[in-house]
N, CA and C atoms as an extended XYZ file, in Angstrom:
450
Properties=species:S:1:pos:R:3:atomname:S:1:resname:S:1:resid:I:1 pbc="F F F"
N        92.428      112.864      213.631 N   UNK     1
C        91.091      112.539      214.121 CA  UNK     1
C        90.572      113.706      214.965 C   UNK     1
N        89.369      114.099      214.690 N   UNK     2
C        88.785      115.218      215.433 CA  UNK     2
C        87.982      114.698      216.623 C   UNK     2
N        88.106      115.372      217.757 N   UNK     3
C        87.291      115.024      218.915 CA  UNK     3
C        86.369      116.201      219.203 C   UNK     3
N        85.130      115.881      219.536 N   UNK     4
C        84.090      116.899      219.738 CA  UNK     4
C        83.727      117.010      221.207 C   UNK     4
N        83.479      118.242      221.618 N   UNK     5
C        82.940      118.518      222.943 CA  UNK     5
C        81.764      119.469      222.766 C   UNK     5
N        80.703      119.229      223.502 N   UNK     6
C        79.544      120.129      223.492 CA  UNK     6
C        79.297      120.567      224.923 C   UNK     6
N        79.429      121.869      225.159 N   UNK     7
C        79.360      122.370      226.521 CA  UNK     7
C        78.513      123.630      226.616 C   UNK     7
N        77.744      123.774      227.713 N   UNK     8
C        77.122      125.071      227.966 CA  UNK     8
C        78.218      126.051      228.413 C   UNK     8
N        77.922      127.320      228.331 N   UNK     9
C        78.885      128.363      228.656 CA  UNK     9
C        79.503      128.159      230.040 C   UNK     9
N        78.679      127.813      231.011 N   UNK    10
C        79.152      127.684      232.393 CA  UNK    10
C        80.170      126.570      232.582 C   UNK    10
N        80.258      125.637      231.628 N   UNK    11
C        81.202      124.530      231.747 CA  UNK    11
C        82.464      124.720      230.909 C   UNK    11
N        82.532      125.803      230.141 N   UNK    12
C        83.756      126.081      229.389 CA  UNK    12
C        84.868      126.474      230.350 C   UNK    12
N        86.052      125.933      230.141 N   UNK    13
C        87.197      126.399      230.924 CA  UNK    13
C        87.632      127.754      230.372 C   UNK    13
N        88.454      128.455      231.104 N   UNK    14
C        88.948      129.738      230.591 CA  UNK    14
C        89.757      129.517      229.321 C   UNK    14
N        90.495      128.435      229.233 N   UNK    15
C        91.270      128.135      228.023 CA  UNK    15
C        90.340      127.869      226.854 C   UNK    15
N        89.301      127.077      227.060 N   UNK    16
C        88.341      126.798      225.984 CA  UNK    16
C        87.646      128.074      225.531 C   UNK    16
N        87.239      128.924      226.477 N   UNK    17
C        86.594      130.183      226.125 CA  UNK    17
C        87.533      131.060      225.313 C   UNK    17
N        88.785      131.152      225.720 N   UNK    18
C        89.776      131.935      224.975 CA  UNK    18
C        89.928      131.390      223.556 C   UNK    18
N        90.102      130.067      223.430 N   UNK    19
C        90.266      129.450      222.116 CA  UNK    19
C        89.047      129.690      221.235 C   UNK    19
N        87.860      129.574      221.815 N   UNK    20
C        86.614      129.766      221.085 CA  UNK    20
C        86.511      131.197      220.550 C   UNK    20
N        86.717      132.162      221.410 N   UNK    21
C        86.622      133.563      220.978 CA  UNK    21
C        87.721      133.887      219.984 C   UNK    21
N        88.926      133.370      220.196 N   UNK    22
C        90.029      133.625      219.264 CA  UNK    22
C        89.707      133.086      217.875 C   UNK    22
N        89.206      131.850      217.792 N   UNK    23
C        88.869      131.278      216.488 CA  UNK    23
C        87.787      132.104      215.805 C   UNK    23
N        86.755      132.470      216.524 N   UNK    24
C        85.675      133.254      215.927 CA  UNK    24
C        86.161      134.628      215.479 C   UNK    24
N        86.968      135.292      216.282 N   UNK    25
C        87.498      136.604      215.888 CA  UNK    25
C        88.443      136.452      214.698 C   UNK    25
N        89.299      135.429      214.711 N   UNK    26
C        90.208      135.200      213.584 CA  UNK    26
C        89.435      135.055      212.273 C   UNK    26
N        88.330      134.315      212.302 N   UNK    27
C        87.557      134.067      211.084 CA  UNK    27
C        86.663      135.253      210.729 C   UNK    27
N        85.827      135.678      211.653 N   UNK    28
C        84.784      136.652      211.319 CA  UNK    28
C        85.248      138.106      211.327 C   UNK    28
N        86.221      138.434      212.146 N   UNK    29
C        86.681      139.819      212.221 CA  UNK    29
C        87.930      140.026      211.373 C   UNK    29
N        88.958      139.221      211.608 N   UNK    30
C        90.237      139.417      210.921 CA  UNK    30
C        90.170      138.932      209.476 C   UNK    30
N        89.867      137.658      209.276 N   UNK    31
C        89.864      137.082      207.927 CA  UNK    31
C        88.851      137.767      207.014 C   UNK    31
N        87.672      138.038      207.533 N   UNK    32
C        86.626      138.649      206.706 CA  UNK    32
C        86.642      140.177      206.789 C   UNK    32
N        87.647      140.715      207.454 N   UNK    33
C        87.796      142.164      207.643 CA  UNK    33
C        86.447      142.826      207.942 C   UNK    33
N        85.820      142.339      208.996 N   UNK    34
C        84.485      142.804      209.343 CA  UNK    34
C        84.387      143.057      210.841 C   UNK    34
N        84.604      144.303      211.257 N   UNK    35
C        84.407      144.582      212.679 CA  UNK    35
C        82.915      144.484      213.015 C   UNK    35
N        82.582      143.665      213.978 N   UNK    36
C        81.189      143.480      214.371 CA  UNK    36
C        81.170      143.086      215.840 C   UNK    36
N        80.022      143.168      216.490 N   UNK    37
C        79.950      142.839      217.919 CA  UNK    37
C        79.964      141.327      218.157 C   UNK    37
N        81.145      140.752      218.256 N   UNK    38
C        81.306      139.313      218.474 CA  UNK    38
C        80.618      138.864      219.770 C   UNK    38
N        80.736      139.651      220.800 N   UNK    39
C        80.124      139.306      222.078 CA  UNK    39
C        78.722      139.904      222.118 C   UNK    39
N        77.744      139.082      221.744 N   UNK    40
C        76.375      139.553      221.528 CA  UNK    40
C        75.385      139.134      222.617 C   UNK    40
N        75.888      138.690      223.743 N   UNK    41
C        75.064      138.268      224.888 CA  UNK    41
C        74.237      137.011      224.631 C   UNK    41
N        74.573      136.240      223.606 N   UNK    42
C        73.869      134.973      223.373 CA  UNK    42
C        74.647      133.778      223.906 C   UNK    42
N        75.979      133.876      223.949 N   UNK    43
C        76.815      132.740      224.348 CA  UNK    43
C        76.444      132.167      225.707 C   UNK    43
N        76.063      133.012      226.639 N   UNK    44
C        75.824      132.580      228.014 CA  UNK    44
C        74.352      132.356      228.340 C   UNK    44
N        73.463      132.467      227.349 N   UNK    45
C        72.030      132.294      227.606 CA  UNK    45
C        71.713      130.842      227.996 C   UNK    45
N        70.688      130.678      228.784 N   UNK    46
C        70.250      129.348      229.209 CA  UNK    46
C        69.917      128.490      227.985 C   UNK    46
N        70.462      127.291      227.963 N   UNK    47
C        70.173      126.351      226.881 CA  UNK    47
C        71.133      126.406      225.717 C   UNK    47
N        71.975      127.430      225.642 N   UNK    48
C        72.943      127.543      224.551 CA  UNK    48
C        74.110      126.600      224.824 C   UNK    48
N        74.539      125.906      223.776 N   UNK    49
C        75.691      125.005      223.873 CA  UNK    49
C        76.731      125.407      222.837 C   UNK    49
N        77.982      125.141      223.180 N   UNK    50
C        79.093      125.433      222.281 CA  UNK    50
C        79.702      124.112      221.837 C   UNK    50
N        79.777      123.940      220.532 N   UNK    51
C        80.364      122.738      219.945 CA  UNK    51
C        81.806      123.063      219.587 C   UNK    51
N        82.723      122.302      220.143 N   UNK    52
C        84.151      122.530      219.956 CA  UNK    52
C        84.782      121.300      219.320 C   UNK    52
N        85.503      121.500      218.219 N   UNK    53
C        86.183      120.407      217.549 CA  UNK    53
C        87.686      120.564      217.659 C   UNK    53
N        88.324      119.563      218.247 N   UNK    54
C        89.770      119.613      218.476 CA  UNK    54
C        90.508      118.552      217.668 C   UNK    54
N        91.655      118.940      217.161 N   UNK    55
C        92.644      117.993      216.655 CA  UNK    55
C        93.835      118.171      217.576 C   UNK    55
N        94.148      117.128      218.316 N   UNK    56
C        95.105      117.208      219.422 CA  UNK    56
C        94.588      118.279      220.376 C   UNK    56
N        95.357      119.287      220.685 N   UNK    57
C        94.897      120.333      221.603 CA  UNK    57
C        94.510      121.610      220.873 C   UNK    57
N        94.421      121.557      219.552 N   UNK    58
C        94.111      122.740      218.751 CA  UNK    58
C        92.619      122.797      218.430 C   UNK    58
N        91.967      123.905      218.797 N   UNK    59
C        90.572      124.101      218.421 CA  UNK    59
C        90.535      124.443      216.940 C   UNK    59
N        89.902      123.588      216.133 N   UNK    60
C        89.903      123.767      214.679 CA  UNK    60
C        88.516      124.066      214.120 C   UNK    60
N        87.478      123.881      214.938 N   UNK    61
C        86.112      124.100      214.467 CA  UNK    61
C        85.217      124.403      215.654 C   UNK    61
N        84.201      125.226      215.397 N   UNK    62
C        83.248      125.530      216.469 CA  UNK    62
C        81.912      125.944      215.868 C   UNK    62
N        80.891      125.823      216.674 N   UNK    63
C        79.550      126.294      216.317 CA  UNK    63
C        78.794      126.550      217.611 C   UNK    63
N        77.825      127.434      217.521 N   UNK    64
C        76.985      127.745      218.670 CA  UNK    64
C        75.600      127.178      218.392 C   UNK    64
N        75.088      126.400      219.328 N   UNK    65
C        73.789      125.744      219.202 CA  UNK    65
C        72.829      126.454      220.143 C   UNK    65
N        71.764      127.018      219.571 N   UNK    66
C        70.855      127.853      220.357 CA  UNK    66
C        69.443      127.291      220.363 C   UNK    66
N        68.823      127.250      221.549 N   UNK    67
C        67.437      126.788      221.599 CA  UNK    67
C        66.505      127.789      220.911 C   UNK    67
N        65.312      127.353      220.637 N   UNK    68
C        64.299      128.216      220.017 CA  UNK    68
C        64.102      129.478      220.839 C   UNK    68
N        63.923      130.593      220.117 N   UNK    69
C        63.590      131.841      220.769 CA  UNK    69
C        64.746      132.775      221.064 C   UNK    69
N        65.967      132.340      220.856 N   UNK    70
C        67.106      133.237      221.120 CA  UNK    70
C        67.493      134.000      219.860 C   UNK    70
N        67.788      133.294      218.778 N   UNK    71
C        68.108      133.967      217.517 CA  UNK    71
C        66.946      133.924      216.533 C   UNK    71
N        66.206      132.830      216.566 N   UNK    72
C        65.085      132.594      215.662 CA  UNK    72
C        63.959      131.945      216.457 C   UNK    72
N        62.747      131.909      215.885 N   UNK    73
C        61.666      131.185      216.561 CA  UNK    73
C        61.987      129.697      216.736 C   UNK    73
N        62.796      129.148      215.840 N   UNK    74
C        63.212      127.744      215.907 CA  UNK    74
C        64.592      127.642      216.545 C   UNK    74
N        65.008      126.417      216.788 N   UNK    75
C        66.392      126.126      217.167 CA  UNK    75
C        67.288      126.721      216.088 C   UNK    75
N        68.496      127.129      216.460 N   UNK    76
C        69.396      127.673      215.441 CA  UNK    76
C        70.843      127.281      215.712 C   UNK    76
N        71.618      127.373      214.660 N   UNK    77
C        73.065      127.140      214.707 CA  UNK    77
C        73.713      128.427      214.228 C   UNK    77
N        74.716      128.883      214.948 N   UNK    78
C        75.399      130.107      214.553 CA  UNK    78
C        76.877      130.044      214.865 C   UNK    78
N        77.559      131.106      214.486 N   UNK    79
C        78.997      131.247      214.731 CA  UNK    79
C        79.748      129.980      214.295 C   UNK    79
N        79.404      129.496      213.105 N   UNK    80
C        80.034      128.301      212.525 CA  UNK    80
C        81.383      128.718      211.943 C   UNK    80
N        82.463      128.132      212.456 N   UNK    81
C        83.794      128.547      212.008 CA  UNK    81
C        84.762      127.377      211.999 C   UNK    81
N        85.653      127.403      211.031 N   UNK    82
C        86.763      126.449      210.970 CA  UNK    82
C        88.059      127.223      210.781 C   UNK    82
N        89.136      126.684      211.328 N   UNK    83
C        90.446      127.317      211.190 CA  UNK    83
C        90.844      127.381      209.725 C   UNK    83
N        91.378      128.523      209.314 N   UNK    84
C        91.781      128.705      207.920 CA  UNK    84
C        92.760      127.618      207.480 C   UNK    84
N        93.717      127.258      208.342 N   UNK    85
C        94.743      126.285      207.954 CA  UNK    85
C        94.252      124.842      207.961 C   UNK    85
N        92.975      124.622      208.310 N   UNK    86
C        92.417      123.262      208.324 CA  UNK    86
C        91.325      123.069      207.280 C   UNK    86
N        91.100      124.058      206.435 N   UNK    87
C        90.025      123.973      205.443 CA  UNK    87
C        90.463      123.170      204.216 C   UNK    87
N        89.464      122.704      203.474 N   UNK    88
C        89.738      121.999      202.224 CA  UNK    88
C        89.695      120.496      202.329 C   UNK    88
N        89.457      119.983      203.522 N   UNK    89
C        89.409      118.530      203.719 CA  UNK    89
C        88.066      118.052      204.239 C   UNK    89
N        87.023      118.876      204.086 N   UNK    90
C        85.690      118.477      204.517 CA  UNK    90
C        85.367      118.778      205.967 C   UNK    90
N        86.245      119.518      206.649 N   UNK    91
C        86.010      119.829      208.058 CA  UNK    91
C        84.703      120.586      208.264 C   UNK    91
N        84.380      121.518      207.377 N   UNK    92
C        83.135      122.278      207.501 CA  UNK    92
C        81.915      121.371      207.447 C   UNK    92
N        81.930      120.402      206.540 N   UNK    93
C        80.807      119.458      206.442 CA  UNK    93
C        80.723      118.585      207.697 C   UNK    93
N        81.881      118.154      208.192 N   UNK    94
C        81.905      117.359      209.417 CA  UNK    94
C        81.351      118.169      210.588 C   UNK    94
N        81.722      119.447      210.652 N   UNK    95
C        81.232      120.335      211.709 CA  UNK    95
C        79.711      120.463      211.654 C   UNK    95
N        79.158      120.705      210.464 N   UNK    96
C        77.706      120.856      210.342 CA  UNK    96
C        76.995      119.548      210.683 C   UNK    96
N        77.520      118.426      210.234 N   UNK    97
C        76.915      117.133      210.564 CA  UNK    97
C        76.885      116.923      212.077 C   UNK    97
N        77.983      117.275      212.742 N   UNK    98
C        78.037      117.124      214.199 CA  UNK    98
C        77.062      118.087      214.863 C   UNK    98
N        77.001      119.323      214.371 N   UNK    99
C        76.074      120.313      214.937 CA  UNK    99
C        74.626      119.852      214.781 C   UNK    99
N        74.286      119.322      213.620 N   UNK   100
C        72.925      118.829      213.394 CA  UNK   100
C        72.614      117.648      214.310 C   UNK   100
N        73.567      116.762      214.467 N   UNK   101
C        73.388      115.609      215.356 CA  UNK   101
C        73.189      116.067      216.806 C   UNK   101
N        73.987      117.036      217.227 N   UNK   102
C        73.869      117.537      218.594 CA  UNK   102
C        72.543      118.271      218.794 C   UNK   102
N        72.101      119.017      217.797 N   UNK   103
C        70.796      119.687      217.893 CA  UNK   103
C        69.681      118.658      218.026 C   UNK   103
N        69.782      117.570      217.287 N   UNK   104
C        68.779      116.510      217.371 CA  UNK   104
C        68.781      115.882      218.760 C   UNK   104
N        69.952      115.726      219.352 N   UNK   105
C        70.046      115.190      220.712 CA  UNK   105
C        69.432      116.153      221.721 C   UNK   105
N        69.753      117.438      221.574 N   UNK   106
C        69.275      118.450      222.525 CA  UNK   106
C        67.789      118.763      222.342 C   UNK   106
N        67.372      118.878      221.078 N   UNK   107
C        66.008      119.311      220.754 CA  UNK   107
C        65.440      118.404      219.660 C   UNK   107
N        65.049      117.183      220.008 N   UNK   108
C        64.592      116.209      219.001 CA  UNK   108
C        63.439      116.734      218.140 C   UNK   108
N        63.553      116.439      216.856 N   UNK   109
C        62.495      116.734      215.881 CA  UNK   109
C        62.179      118.220      215.718 C   UNK   109
N        63.070      119.099      216.136 N   UNK   110
C        62.863      120.537      215.982 CA  UNK   110
C        63.468      121.020      214.667 C   UNK   110
N        62.798      121.939      214.011 N   UNK   111
C        63.361      122.585      212.825 CA  UNK   111
C        64.522      123.467      213.260 C   UNK   111
N        65.441      123.714      212.326 N   UNK   112
C        66.639      124.503      212.618 CA  UNK   112
C        66.742      125.634      211.616 C   UNK   112
N        66.941      126.857      212.107 N   UNK   113
C        67.104      128.035      211.255 CA  UNK   113
C        68.521      128.573      211.392 C   UNK   113
N        69.012      129.131      210.299 N   UNK   114
C        70.331      129.757      210.315 CA  UNK   114
C        70.299      131.045      209.499 C   UNK   114
N        71.210      131.924      209.825 N   UNK   115
C        71.491      133.091      209.005 CA  UNK   115
C        72.821      132.820      208.332 C   UNK   115
N        72.775      132.451      207.063 N   UNK   116
C        73.976      132.012      206.350 CA  UNK   116
C        74.538      133.118      205.466 C   UNK   116
N        75.848      133.192      205.399 N   UNK   117
C        76.441      134.074      204.405 CA  UNK   117
C        75.990      133.550      203.042 C   UNK   117
N        75.544      134.462      202.199 N   UNK   118
C        74.904      134.071      200.939 CA  UNK   118
C        75.778      133.158      200.082 C   UNK   118
N        77.079      133.388      200.071 N   UNK   119
C        77.954      132.562      199.228 CA  UNK   119
C        78.058      131.113      199.720 C   UNK   119
N        77.537      130.839      200.920 N   UNK   120
C        77.565      129.480      201.461 CA  UNK   120
C        76.228      128.743      201.311 C   UNK   120
N        75.310      129.310      200.543 N   UNK   121
C        73.984      128.701      200.383 CA  UNK   121
C        74.078      127.264      199.878 C   UNK   121
N        74.878      127.007      198.859 N   UNK   122
C        74.981      125.646      198.325 CA  UNK   122
C        75.566      124.679      199.349 C   UNK   122
N        76.514      125.157      200.146 N   UNK   123
C        77.095      124.344      201.220 CA  UNK   123
C        75.994      123.868      202.166 C   UNK   123
N        75.164      124.795      202.617 N   UNK   124
C        74.098      124.436      203.560 CA  UNK   124
C        72.994      123.628      202.894 C   UNK   124
N        72.731      123.872      201.611 N   UNK   125
C        71.725      123.073      200.898 CA  UNK   125
C        72.112      121.600      200.884 C   UNK   125
N        73.408      121.302      200.840 N   UNK   126
C        73.876      119.911      200.866 CA  UNK   126
C        73.495      119.213      202.174 C   UNK   126
N        73.174      120.008      203.193 N   UNK   127
C        72.793      119.450      204.489 CA  UNK   127
C        71.293      119.557      204.740 C   UNK   127
N        70.544      119.896      203.681 N   UNK   128
C        69.092      119.897      203.765 CA  UNK   128
C        68.439      121.241      204.034 C   UNK   128
N        69.220      122.297      204.174 N   UNK   129
C        68.643      123.621      204.434 CA  UNK   129
C        68.056      124.200      203.150 C   UNK   129
N        66.979      124.966      203.314 N   UNK   130
C        66.343      125.662      202.199 CA  UNK   130
C        66.275      127.144      202.510 C   UNK   130
N        66.491      127.955      201.486 N   UNK   131
C        66.454      129.401      201.647 CA  UNK   131
C        65.045      129.861      201.986 C   UNK   131
N        64.942      130.756      202.985 N   UNK   132
C        63.629      131.243      203.417 CA  UNK   132
C        63.516      132.764      203.375 C   UNK   132
N        64.546      133.452      202.915 N   UNK   133
C        64.484      134.916      202.860 CA  UNK   133
C        65.224      135.416      201.626 C   UNK   133
N        64.975      136.646      201.314 N   UNK   134
C        65.776      137.332      200.305 CA  UNK   134
C        67.113      137.682      200.953 C   UNK   134
N        68.077      138.068      200.136 N   UNK   135
C        69.368      138.496      200.648 CA  UNK   135
C        69.196      139.760      201.486 C   UNK   135
N        69.923      139.826      202.576 N   UNK   136
C        69.983      141.034      203.401 CA  UNK   136
C        71.428      141.227      203.849 C   UNK   136
N        71.767      142.441      204.177 N   UNK   137
C        73.115      142.728      204.653 CA  UNK   137
C        73.159      142.639      206.170 C   UNK   137
N        74.110      141.887      206.655 N   UNK   138
C        74.389      141.842      208.082 CA  UNK   138
C        75.863      142.148      208.235 C   UNK   138
N        76.164      143.253      208.881 N   UNK   139
C        77.546      143.709      209.019 CA  UNK   139
C        78.215      143.860      207.653 C   UNK   139
N        77.447      144.357      206.684 N   UNK   140
C        77.896      144.594      205.306 CA  UNK   140
C        78.270      143.325      204.545 C   UNK   140
N        77.815      142.167      205.007 N   UNK   141
C        78.043      140.892      204.319 CA  UNK   141
C        76.682      140.345      203.901 C   UNK   141
N        76.517      139.979      202.619 N   UNK   142
C        75.236      139.415      202.168 CA  UNK   142
C        74.909      138.106      202.899 C   UNK   142
N        73.730      138.041      203.463 N   UNK   143
C        73.239      136.868      204.185 CA  UNK   143
C        71.870      136.469      203.652 C   UNK   143
N        71.495      135.234      203.934 N   UNK   144
C        70.137      134.747      203.706 CA  UNK   144
C        69.743      133.893      204.901 C   UNK   144
N        68.462      133.857      205.191 N   UNK   145
C        67.975      132.923      206.210 CA  UNK   145
C        67.691      131.596      205.527 C   UNK   145
N        67.959      130.526      206.239 N   UNK   146
C        67.726      129.178      205.732 CA  UNK   146
C        67.118      128.353      206.852 C   UNK   146
N        66.387      127.294      206.455 N   UNK   147
C        65.722      126.459      207.446 CA  UNK   147
C        65.801      124.991      207.050 C   UNK   147
N        66.006      124.164      208.039 N   UNK   148
C        65.966      122.721      207.894 CA  UNK   148
C        64.738      122.258      208.657 C   UNK   148
N        63.721      121.824      207.931 N   UNK   149
C        62.471      121.417      208.571 CA  UNK   149
C        62.493      119.955      208.946 C   UNK   149
N        61.917      119.651      210.086 N   UNK   150
C        61.820      118.257      210.552 CA  UNK   150
C        60.402      117.764      210.397 C   UNK   150
C-alpha cells in the first residue's frame, strides 16, 4: 500500500529531501544517462509542493507540483519519477492521479501544463492531457508540451 505526502520545500525533512533528490537523480541522470541541472531553483519557490509516495519507508514515487507562472503560465507538474524496481504495476498512473488530485486541491479548476518526454505522450493522454507543441529537445531528450484543460 502506498502512502502519499504533499509538502512544501520548507517542511521536507533532511531525509525526505535526500530521498527525493536521490530518486530524481537515479531516474533522470543515471538511468537516462542525461547529465542536466537537477537543482533548478524551482523546488524551493513559494507555492511549490512535493508529492512523495512511500511503500513502508522507501520513497518509490515523486512529482513536483508548481503554481502558475513558475514553469508555465498554468499550473504544472514536473519531475515525475518512479523507482525502477517498482515499475510495471501501475505506479506511474497512480502517481499522476494523485498529482492531479493534489493540484485540484491546491489550485481548483486550473489547467495543468507539462513538458513530457515524447515517448510518454500516450501515457499522459490516458489522463486527459493533449499535445500543445511540436517536439523539442530538452537535455537531448525529445519532449512535447501537453495541457490538461479545466
